[in-house]
PDB file of C-alpha atoms in Angstrom:
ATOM      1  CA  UNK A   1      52.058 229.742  32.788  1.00 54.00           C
ATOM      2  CA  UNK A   2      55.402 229.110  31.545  1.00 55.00           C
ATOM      3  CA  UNK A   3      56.440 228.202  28.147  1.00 62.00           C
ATOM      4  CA  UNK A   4      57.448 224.736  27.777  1.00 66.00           C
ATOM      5  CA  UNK A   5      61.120 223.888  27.728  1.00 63.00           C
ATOM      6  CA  UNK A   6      61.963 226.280  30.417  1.00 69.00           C
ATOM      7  CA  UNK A   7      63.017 225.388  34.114  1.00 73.00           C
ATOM      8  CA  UNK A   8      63.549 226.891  37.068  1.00 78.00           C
ATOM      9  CA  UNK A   9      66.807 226.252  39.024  1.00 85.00           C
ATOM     10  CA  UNK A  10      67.689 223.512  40.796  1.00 88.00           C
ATOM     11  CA  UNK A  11      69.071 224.399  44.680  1.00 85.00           C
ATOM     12  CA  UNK A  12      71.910 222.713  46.056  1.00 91.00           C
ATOM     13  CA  UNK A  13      71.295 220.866  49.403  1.00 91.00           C
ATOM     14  CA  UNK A  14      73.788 223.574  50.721  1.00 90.00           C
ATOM     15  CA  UNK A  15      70.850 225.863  49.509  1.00 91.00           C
ATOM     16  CA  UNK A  16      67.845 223.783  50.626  1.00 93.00           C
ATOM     17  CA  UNK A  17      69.391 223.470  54.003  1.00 95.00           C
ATOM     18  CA  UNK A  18      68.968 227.379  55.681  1.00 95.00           C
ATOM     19  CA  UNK A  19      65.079 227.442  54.711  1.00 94.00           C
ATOM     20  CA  UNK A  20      64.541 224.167  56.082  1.00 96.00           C
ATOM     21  CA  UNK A  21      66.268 224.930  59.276  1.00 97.00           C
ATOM     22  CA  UNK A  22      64.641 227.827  59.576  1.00 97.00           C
ATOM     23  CA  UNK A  23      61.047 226.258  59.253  1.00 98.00           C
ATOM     24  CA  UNK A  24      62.208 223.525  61.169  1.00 98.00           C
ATOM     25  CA  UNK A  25      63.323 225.810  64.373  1.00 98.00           C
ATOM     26  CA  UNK A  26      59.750 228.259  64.027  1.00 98.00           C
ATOM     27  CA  UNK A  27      58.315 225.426  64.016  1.00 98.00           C
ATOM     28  CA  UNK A  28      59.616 223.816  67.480  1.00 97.00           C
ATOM     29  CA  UNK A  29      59.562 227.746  68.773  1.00 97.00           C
ATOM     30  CA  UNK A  30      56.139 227.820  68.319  1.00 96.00           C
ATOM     31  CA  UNK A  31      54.901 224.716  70.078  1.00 94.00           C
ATOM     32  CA  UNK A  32      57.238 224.926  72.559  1.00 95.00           C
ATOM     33  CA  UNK A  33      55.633 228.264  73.740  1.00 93.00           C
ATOM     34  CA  UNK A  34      51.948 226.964  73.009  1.00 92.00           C
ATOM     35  CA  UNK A  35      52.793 223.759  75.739  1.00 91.00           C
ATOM     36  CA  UNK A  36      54.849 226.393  78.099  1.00 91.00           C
ATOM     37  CA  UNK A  37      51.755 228.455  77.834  1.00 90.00           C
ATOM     38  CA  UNK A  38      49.247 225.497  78.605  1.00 88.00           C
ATOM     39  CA  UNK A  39      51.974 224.195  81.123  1.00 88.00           C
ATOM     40  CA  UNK A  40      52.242 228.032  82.790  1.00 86.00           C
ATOM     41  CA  UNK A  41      47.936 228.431  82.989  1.00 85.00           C
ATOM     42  CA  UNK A  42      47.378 224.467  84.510  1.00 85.00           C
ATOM     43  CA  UNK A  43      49.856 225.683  87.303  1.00 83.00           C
ATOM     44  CA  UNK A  44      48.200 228.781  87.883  1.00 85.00           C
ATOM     45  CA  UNK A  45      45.303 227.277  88.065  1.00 84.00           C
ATOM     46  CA  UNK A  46      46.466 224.522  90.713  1.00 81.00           C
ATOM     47  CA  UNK A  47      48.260 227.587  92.589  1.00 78.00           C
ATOM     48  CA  UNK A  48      44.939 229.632  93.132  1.00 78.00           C
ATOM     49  CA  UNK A  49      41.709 227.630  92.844  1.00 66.00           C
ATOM     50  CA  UNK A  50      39.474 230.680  93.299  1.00 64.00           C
TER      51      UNK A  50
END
């Protein structure tokens, strides 16, 4: 625990902007592939019923 008085730092938005974007874009990576993936097996599936 930290002793009282002391802070950590404040980020700039500049700062707060590259972590965000990069959560933000893993984010929409990652469930873009999971629906491509659902997308890609329903039309397999529809392709070759056996």
């Amino acid at each position: 625990m930290a002793p009282m008085g002391i802070a950590g730092t404040q980020l700039t938005r500049k700062e707060r902007m590259y972590p965000f974007a990069l959560v933000t874009t893993l984010f929409f990576t990652w469930g873009f592939s999971y629906g491509v993936r659902s997308l890609s097996y329903s039309l397999s599936k529809l392709n070759n019923p056996h």
